[in-house]
mmCIF file of the C-alpha atoms, coordinates in Angstrom:
data_MODEL
# 
_entry.id   MODEL 
# 
loop_
_atom_site.group_PDB 
_atom_site.id 
_atom_site.type_symbol 
_atom_site.label_atom_id 
_atom_site.label_alt_id 
_atom_site.label_comp_id 
_atom_site.label_asym_id 
_atom_site.label_entity_id 
_atom_site.label_seq_id 
_atom_site.pdbx_PDB_ins_code 
_atom_site.Cartn_x 
_atom_site.Cartn_y 
_atom_site.Cartn_z 
_atom_site.occupancy 
_atom_site.B_iso_or_equiv 
_atom_site.pdbx_formal_charge 
_atom_site.auth_seq_id 
_atom_site.auth_comp_id 
_atom_site.auth_asym_id 
_atom_site.auth_atom_id 
_atom_site.pdbx_PDB_model_num 
ATOM 1   C CA . MET A 1 1   ? 95.514  87.053  119.034 1.00 0.00 ? 1   MET A CA 1 
ATOM 2   C CA . SER A 1 2   ? 99.161  85.603  116.947 1.00 0.00 ? 2   SER A CA 1 
ATOM 3   C CA . LYS A 1 3   ? 101.790 87.978  116.650 1.00 0.00 ? 3   LYS A CA 1 
ATOM 4   C CA . ILE A 1 4   ? 101.124 89.041  112.843 1.00 0.00 ? 4   ILE A CA 1 
ATOM 5   C CA . GLY A 1 5   ? 97.737  89.750  113.660 1.00 0.00 ? 5   GLY A CA 1 
ATOM 6   C CA . ALA A 1 6   ? 99.360  91.751  116.778 1.00 0.00 ? 6   ALA A CA 1 
ATOM 7   C CA . PRO A 1 7   ? 98.967  96.064  116.179 1.00 0.00 ? 7   PRO A CA 1 
ATOM 8   C CA . ALA A 1 8   ? 102.168 97.322  114.468 1.00 0.00 ? 8   ALA A CA 1 
ATOM 9   C CA . THR A 1 9   ? 103.051 100.233 117.038 1.00 0.00 ? 9   THR A CA 1 
ATOM 10  C CA . SER A 1 10  ? 102.955 97.880  120.007 1.00 0.00 ? 10  SER A CA 1 
ATOM 11  C CA . ARG A 1 11  ? 105.875 95.337  117.963 1.00 0.00 ? 11  ARG A CA 1 
ATOM 12  C CA . THR A 1 12  ? 107.449 98.648  117.349 1.00 0.00 ? 12  THR A CA 1 
ATOM 13  C CA . LYS A 1 13  ? 107.199 101.057 120.438 1.00 0.00 ? 13  LYS A CA 1 
ATOM 14  C CA . ARG A 1 14  ? 108.705 97.663  121.832 1.00 0.00 ? 14  ARG A CA 1 
ATOM 15  C CA . PHE A 1 15  ? 112.256 98.557  119.652 1.00 0.00 ? 15  PHE A CA 1 
ATOM 16  C CA . GLY A 1 16  ? 112.108 102.018 119.718 1.00 0.00 ? 16  GLY A CA 1 
ATOM 17  C CA . SER A 1 17  ? 114.616 103.641 117.969 1.00 0.00 ? 17  SER A CA 1 
ATOM 18  C CA . ALA A 1 18  ? 117.138 100.926 116.636 1.00 0.00 ? 18  ALA A CA 1 
ATOM 19  C CA . ALA A 1 19  ? 113.458 99.623  114.663 1.00 0.00 ? 19  ALA A CA 1 
ATOM 20  C CA . PRO A 1 20  ? 112.144 100.439 111.437 1.00 0.00 ? 20  PRO A CA 1 
ATOM 21  C CA . ALA A 1 21  ? 109.204 102.542 111.335 1.00 0.00 ? 21  ALA A CA 1 
ATOM 22  C CA . PRO A 1 22  ? 105.930 102.318 112.744 1.00 0.00 ? 22  PRO A CA 1 
ATOM 23  C CA . SER A 1 23  ? 104.416 103.695 109.613 1.00 0.00 ? 23  SER A CA 1 
ATOM 24  C CA . THR A 1 24  ? 106.243 100.318 107.319 1.00 0.00 ? 24  THR A CA 1 
ATOM 25  C CA . TYR A 1 25  ? 103.729 98.449  108.479 1.00 0.00 ? 25  TYR A CA 1 
ATOM 26  C CA . THR A 1 26  ? 100.799 101.467 108.204 1.00 0.00 ? 26  THR A CA 1 
ATOM 27  C CA . PRO A 1 27  ? 99.535  99.572  105.112 1.00 0.00 ? 27  PRO A CA 1 
ATOM 28  C CA . TYR A 1 28  ? 99.701  96.717  106.607 1.00 0.00 ? 28  TYR A CA 1 
ATOM 29  C CA . ALA A 1 29  ? 97.569  97.910  110.332 1.00 0.00 ? 29  ALA A CA 1 
ATOM 30  C CA . SER A 1 30  ? 95.119  99.393  108.716 1.00 0.00 ? 30  SER A CA 1 
ATOM 31  C CA . ALA A 1 31  ? 94.338  96.940  105.990 1.00 0.00 ? 31  ALA A CA 1 
ATOM 32  C CA . TRP A 1 32  ? 94.997  94.012  108.738 1.00 0.00 ? 32  TRP A CA 1 
ATOM 33  C CA . GLU A 1 33  ? 91.967  96.466  111.240 1.00 0.00 ? 33  GLU A CA 1 
ATOM 34  C CA . LYS A 1 34  ? 89.615  97.658  108.131 1.00 0.00 ? 34  LYS A CA 1 
ATOM 35  C CA . GLY A 1 35  ? 89.796  94.526  105.128 1.00 0.00 ? 35  GLY A CA 1 
ATOM 36  C CA . PHE A 1 36  ? 90.119  91.669  106.827 1.00 0.00 ? 36  PHE A CA 1 
ATOM 37  C CA . ASP A 1 37  ? 86.859  92.151  109.011 1.00 0.00 ? 37  ASP A CA 1 
ATOM 38  C CA . ASP A 1 38  ? 84.900  92.359  106.407 1.00 0.00 ? 38  ASP A CA 1 
ATOM 39  C CA . HIS A 1 39  ? 86.282  90.095  105.092 1.00 0.00 ? 39  HIS A CA 1 
ATOM 40  C CA . LEU A 1 40  ? 85.642  87.428  106.881 1.00 0.00 ? 40  LEU A CA 1 
ATOM 41  C CA . ALA A 1 41  ? 81.438  88.340  107.476 1.00 0.00 ? 41  ALA A CA 1 
ATOM 42  C CA . LYS A 1 42  ? 81.625  87.906  103.520 1.00 0.00 ? 42  LYS A CA 1 
ATOM 43  C CA . PRO A 1 43  ? 82.106  84.337  101.484 1.00 0.00 ? 43  PRO A CA 1 
ATOM 44  C CA . PHE A 1 44  ? 85.429  83.154  100.965 1.00 0.00 ? 44  PHE A CA 1 
ATOM 45  C CA . ASP A 1 45  ? 86.794  83.768  98.016  1.00 0.00 ? 45  ASP A CA 1 
ATOM 46  C CA . PRO A 1 46  ? 90.094  81.959  96.801  1.00 0.00 ? 46  PRO A CA 1 
ATOM 47  C CA . ALA A 1 47  ? 91.990  85.488  96.535  1.00 0.00 ? 47  ALA A CA 1 
ATOM 48  C CA . ASP A 1 48  ? 91.641  87.168  99.719  1.00 0.00 ? 48  ASP A CA 1 
ATOM 49  C CA . ALA A 1 49  ? 92.805  83.754  101.561 1.00 0.00 ? 49  ALA A CA 1 
ATOM 50  C CA . GLU A 1 50  ? 96.150  84.460  99.033  1.00 0.00 ? 50  GLU A CA 1 
ATOM 51  C CA . VAL A 1 51  ? 96.309  88.588  99.507  1.00 0.00 ? 51  VAL A CA 1 
ATOM 52  C CA . ARG A 1 52  ? 96.065  87.537  102.868 1.00 0.00 ? 52  ARG A CA 1 
ATOM 53  C CA . GLY A 1 53  ? 99.064  84.358  102.625 1.00 0.00 ? 53  GLY A CA 1 
ATOM 54  C CA . GLU A 1 54  ? 100.660 87.302  101.319 1.00 0.00 ? 54  GLU A CA 1 
ATOM 55  C CA . MET A 1 55  ? 100.489 89.582  104.263 1.00 0.00 ? 55  MET A CA 1 
ATOM 56  C CA . ARG A 1 56  ? 101.492 87.385  107.082 1.00 0.00 ? 56  ARG A CA 1 
ATOM 57  C CA . ASN A 1 57  ? 104.805 86.791  105.151 1.00 0.00 ? 57  ASN A CA 1 
ATOM 58  C CA . ALA A 1 58  ? 105.712 90.131  104.747 1.00 0.00 ? 58  ALA A CA 1 
ATOM 59  C CA . ILE A 1 59  ? 104.750 90.486  108.478 1.00 0.00 ? 59  ILE A CA 1 
ATOM 60  C CA . ARG A 1 60  ? 107.002 88.214  109.042 1.00 0.00 ? 60  ARG A CA 1 
ATOM 61  C CA . ILE A 1 61  ? 109.916 89.404  106.904 1.00 0.00 ? 61  ILE A CA 1 
ATOM 62  C CA . PHE A 1 62  ? 109.175 92.946  109.408 1.00 0.00 ? 62  PHE A CA 1 
ATOM 63  C CA . ASP A 1 63  ? 109.175 90.648  112.198 1.00 0.00 ? 63  ASP A CA 1 
ATOM 64  C CA . ALA A 1 64  ? 112.067 89.537  111.873 1.00 0.00 ? 64  ALA A CA 1 
ATOM 65  C CA . MET A 1 65  ? 114.050 92.531  111.137 1.00 0.00 ? 65  MET A CA 1 
ATOM 66  C CA . LEU A 1 66  ? 112.468 94.042  113.912 1.00 0.00 ? 66  LEU A CA 1 
ATOM 67  C CA . ASP A 1 67  ? 113.609 91.681  116.661 1.00 0.00 ? 67  ASP A CA 1 
ATOM 68  C CA . ILE A 1 68  ? 116.992 92.098  114.777 1.00 0.00 ? 68  ILE A CA 1 
ATOM 69  C CA . SER A 1 69  ? 117.020 95.119  115.521 1.00 0.00 ? 69  SER A CA 1 
ATOM 70  C CA . GLY A 1 70  ? 115.939 94.588  118.934 1.00 0.00 ? 70  GLY A CA 1 
ATOM 71  C CA . ALA A 1 71  ? 119.314 92.897  119.499 1.00 0.00 ? 71  ALA A CA 1 
ATOM 72  C CA . GLU A 1 72  ? 121.315 94.872  117.736 1.00 0.00 ? 72  GLU A CA 1 
ATOM 73  C CA . ALA A 1 73  ? 119.931 97.988  119.927 1.00 0.00 ? 73  ALA A CA 1 
ATOM 74  C CA . ALA A 1 74  ? 120.470 96.213  122.744 1.00 0.00 ? 74  ALA A CA 1 
ATOM 75  C CA . ALA A 1 75  ? 124.257 94.981  122.718 1.00 0.00 ? 75  ALA A CA 1 
ATOM 76  C CA . GLY A 1 76  ? 125.333 98.270  121.677 1.00 0.00 ? 76  GLY A CA 1 
ATOM 77  C CA . GLU A 1 77  ? 126.079 97.855  117.950 1.00 0.00 ? 77  GLU A CA 1 
ATOM 78  C CA . THR A 1 78  ? 126.569 100.484 115.958 1.00 0.00 ? 78  THR A CA 1 
ATOM 79  C CA . PRO A 1 79  ? 128.289 99.188  112.852 1.00 0.00 ? 79  PRO A CA 1 
ATOM 80  C CA . GLY A 1 80  ? 128.117 102.531 110.832 1.00 0.00 ? 80  GLY A CA 1 
ATOM 81  C CA . PRO A 1 81  ? 127.008 102.345 107.129 1.00 0.00 ? 81  PRO A CA 1 
ATOM 82  C CA . VAL A 1 82  ? 126.302 99.235  105.366 1.00 0.00 ? 82  VAL A CA 1 
ATOM 83  C CA . PRO A 1 83  ? 126.292 98.465  101.022 1.00 0.00 ? 83  PRO A CA 1 
ATOM 84  C CA . VAL A 1 84  ? 123.107 99.234  100.885 1.00 0.00 ? 84  VAL A CA 1 
ATOM 85  C CA . ASP A 1 85  ? 120.666 97.301  97.648  1.00 0.00 ? 85  ASP A CA 1 
ATOM 86  C CA . LEU A 1 86  ? 118.947 100.772 97.385  1.00 0.00 ? 86  LEU A CA 1 
ATOM 87  C CA . GLY A 1 87  ? 116.802 98.886  94.409  1.00 0.00 ? 87  GLY A CA 1 
ATOM 88  C CA . ALA A 1 88  ? 115.951 95.570  95.435  1.00 0.00 ? 88  ALA A CA 1 
ATOM 89  C CA . LEU A 1 89  ? 114.973 97.902  98.895  1.00 0.00 ? 89  LEU A CA 1 
ATOM 90  C CA . ALA A 1 90  ? 112.630 100.116 97.162  1.00 0.00 ? 90  ALA A CA 1 
ATOM 91  C CA . GLU A 1 91  ? 110.757 97.787  95.213  1.00 0.00 ? 91  GLU A CA 1 
ATOM 92  C CA . GLU A 1 92  ? 110.417 95.834  98.986  1.00 0.00 ? 92  GLU A CA 1 
ATOM 93  C CA . VAL A 1 93  ? 108.619 99.238  100.480 1.00 0.00 ? 93  VAL A CA 1 
ATOM 94  C CA . ALA A 1 94  ? 107.098 99.772  97.206  1.00 0.00 ? 94  ALA A CA 1 
ATOM 95  C CA . GLU A 1 95  ? 105.439 96.820  96.700  1.00 0.00 ? 95  GLU A CA 1 
ATOM 96  C CA . LEU A 1 96  ? 104.437 97.759  101.083 1.00 0.00 ? 96  LEU A CA 1 
ATOM 97  C CA . TYR A 1 97  ? 102.295 100.401 99.868  1.00 0.00 ? 97  TYR A CA 1 
ATOM 98  C CA . ARG A 1 98  ? 101.039 99.626  96.185  1.00 0.00 ? 98  ARG A CA 1 
ATOM 99  C CA . PRO A 1 99  ? 98.234  97.930  97.033  1.00 0.00 ? 99  PRO A CA 1 
ATOM 100 C CA . LEU A 1 100 ? 96.751  100.456 99.581  1.00 0.00 ? 100 LEU A CA 1 
ATOM 101 C CA . ALA A 1 101 ? 97.310  103.000 96.682  1.00 0.00 ? 101 ALA A CA 1 
ATOM 102 C CA . GLU A 1 102 ? 94.795  100.690 94.782  1.00 0.00 ? 102 GLU A CA 1 
ATOM 103 C CA . ASP A 1 103 ? 91.914  99.702  97.690  1.00 0.00 ? 103 ASP A CA 1 
ATOM 104 C CA . ARG A 1 104 ? 92.314  103.572 97.495  1.00 0.00 ? 104 ARG A CA 1 
ATOM 105 C CA . GLY A 1 105 ? 91.949  104.022 93.912  1.00 0.00 ? 105 GLY A CA 1 
ATOM 106 C CA . LEU A 1 106 ? 94.918  105.374 93.177  1.00 0.00 ? 106 LEU A CA 1 
ATOM 107 C CA . ARG A 1 107 ? 97.676  104.404 89.702  1.00 0.00 ? 107 ARG A CA 1 
ATOM 108 C CA . TRP A 1 108 ? 101.268 103.289 91.139  1.00 0.00 ? 108 TRP A CA 1 
ATOM 109 C CA . SER A 1 109 ? 103.640 101.890 88.860  1.00 0.00 ? 109 SER A CA 1 
ATOM 110 C CA . THR A 1 110 ? 107.614 101.248 89.665  1.00 0.00 ? 110 THR A CA 1 
ATOM 111 C CA . ASP A 1 111 ? 110.694 101.796 87.678  1.00 0.00 ? 111 ASP A CA 1 
ATOM 112 C CA . ILE A 1 112 ? 113.452 100.790 89.561  1.00 0.00 ? 112 ILE A CA 1 
ATOM 113 C CA . ALA A 1 113 ? 116.763 99.834  87.878  1.00 0.00 ? 113 ALA A CA 1 
ATOM 114 C CA . PRO A 1 114 ? 119.025 97.256  88.972  1.00 0.00 ? 114 PRO A CA 1 
ATOM 115 C CA . GLY A 1 115 ? 121.080 96.930  91.248  1.00 0.00 ? 115 GLY A CA 1 
ATOM 116 C CA . LEU A 1 116 ? 122.106 100.309 92.487  1.00 0.00 ? 116 LEU A CA 1 
ATOM 117 C CA . ARG A 1 117 ? 123.687 100.641 95.976  1.00 0.00 ? 117 ARG A CA 1 
ATOM 118 C CA . VAL A 1 118 ? 124.570 102.989 98.211  1.00 0.00 ? 118 VAL A CA 1 
ATOM 119 C CA . LEU A 1 119 ? 125.713 103.185 101.706 1.00 0.00 ? 119 LEU A CA 1 
ATOM 120 C CA . GLY A 1 120 ? 123.753 103.719 105.226 1.00 0.00 ? 120 GLY A CA 1 
ATOM 121 C CA . ASP A 1 121 ? 121.105 102.197 107.194 1.00 0.00 ? 121 ASP A CA 1 
ATOM 122 C CA . ALA A 1 122 ? 119.273 100.338 105.081 1.00 0.00 ? 122 ALA A CA 1 
ATOM 123 C CA . ASN A 1 123 ? 115.792 100.696 108.664 1.00 0.00 ? 123 ASN A CA 1 
ATOM 124 C CA . LEU A 1 124 ? 116.636 104.197 108.166 1.00 0.00 ? 124 LEU A CA 1 
ATOM 125 C CA . ILE A 1 125 ? 116.967 104.388 105.073 1.00 0.00 ? 125 ILE A CA 1 
ATOM 126 C CA . ALA A 1 126 ? 113.193 101.514 104.243 1.00 0.00 ? 126 ALA A CA 1 
ATOM 127 C CA . GLN A 1 127 ? 112.337 104.317 107.092 1.00 0.00 ? 127 GLN A CA 1 
ATOM 128 C CA . ALA A 1 128 ? 112.465 107.334 104.878 1.00 0.00 ? 128 ALA A CA 1 
ATOM 129 C CA . LEU A 1 129 ? 111.085 105.603 101.468 1.00 0.00 ? 129 LEU A CA 1 
ATOM 130 C CA . SER A 1 130 ? 107.549 104.562 104.381 1.00 0.00 ? 130 SER A CA 1 
ATOM 131 C CA . ASN A 1 131 ? 107.100 107.979 105.165 1.00 0.00 ? 131 ASN A CA 1 
ATOM 132 C CA . LEU A 1 132 ? 107.541 109.542 101.593 1.00 0.00 ? 132 LEU A CA 1 
ATOM 133 C CA . LEU A 1 133 ? 105.482 106.569 100.135 1.00 0.00 ? 133 LEU A CA 1 
ATOM 134 C CA . ASP A 1 134 ? 102.960 106.610 103.263 1.00 0.00 ? 134 ASP A CA 1 
ATOM 135 C CA . ASN A 1 135 ? 102.926 110.492 102.480 1.00 0.00 ? 135 ASN A CA 1 
ATOM 136 C CA . ALA A 1 136 ? 101.578 110.155 99.173  1.00 0.00 ? 136 ALA A CA 1 
ATOM 137 C CA . VAL A 1 137 ? 99.101  107.320 98.868  1.00 0.00 ? 137 VAL A CA 1 
ATOM 138 C CA . LYS A 1 138 ? 97.204  109.558 102.394 1.00 0.00 ? 138 LYS A CA 1 
ATOM 139 C CA . PHE A 1 139 ? 97.464  112.745 100.166 1.00 0.00 ? 139 PHE A CA 1 
ATOM 140 C CA . CYS A 1 140 ? 96.139  111.423 96.721  1.00 0.00 ? 140 CYS A CA 1 
ATOM 141 C CA . ARG A 1 141 ? 93.187  111.743 95.686  1.00 0.00 ? 141 ARG A CA 1 
ATOM 142 C CA . PRO A 1 142 ? 91.840  108.542 93.844  1.00 0.00 ? 142 PRO A CA 1 
ATOM 143 C CA . GLY A 1 143 ? 92.778  108.647 90.528  1.00 0.00 ? 143 GLY A CA 1 
ATOM 144 C CA . ASP A 1 144 ? 95.531  110.926 90.826  1.00 0.00 ? 144 ASP A CA 1 
ATOM 145 C CA . ALA A 1 145 ? 98.735  108.488 90.022  1.00 0.00 ? 145 ALA A CA 1 
ATOM 146 C CA . ILE A 1 146 ? 101.473 107.543 92.139  1.00 0.00 ? 146 ILE A CA 1 
ATOM 147 C CA . ALA A 1 147 ? 105.734 106.185 90.679  1.00 0.00 ? 147 ALA A CA 1 
ATOM 148 C CA . VAL A 1 148 ? 108.141 104.935 92.209  1.00 0.00 ? 148 VAL A CA 1 
ATOM 149 C CA . THR A 1 149 ? 111.989 105.381 89.984  1.00 0.00 ? 149 THR A CA 1 
ATOM 150 C CA . LEU A 1 150 ? 115.046 105.387 91.285  1.00 0.00 ? 150 LEU A CA 1 
ATOM 151 C CA . HIS A 1 151 ? 117.906 105.374 87.850  1.00 0.00 ? 151 HIS A CA 1 
# 
């Protein structure tokens, strides 16, 4: 199977703590394992192909992030806090969880102000946001609402 279809846990274990959290992959890993096998048995739907393409692109981005993190960890680089576009990062993480939330019958909304910056580690912030959204999706009931708000 290609790198894109590889289980998330094998990639994240390779880099240890320097990599984004395994939960960052959770929406795609679970969708890949559950949803796409079922879709292969159904007649071709162009919307399915579009979703698969979007998921592959997002996984490629995270694979690249993991590769960079792994290289930095191997080199012993710990640059410390750097400016992070918190709004863009929150949008990106929220967008990863939106399809999973909608598949589970949850109402989803985002209200994220642009241009918010903080000093920090983008991977750790993404991990924290991912953990929050992953828990929200896991523990909400169908019909509940998840609102991602950042001002």
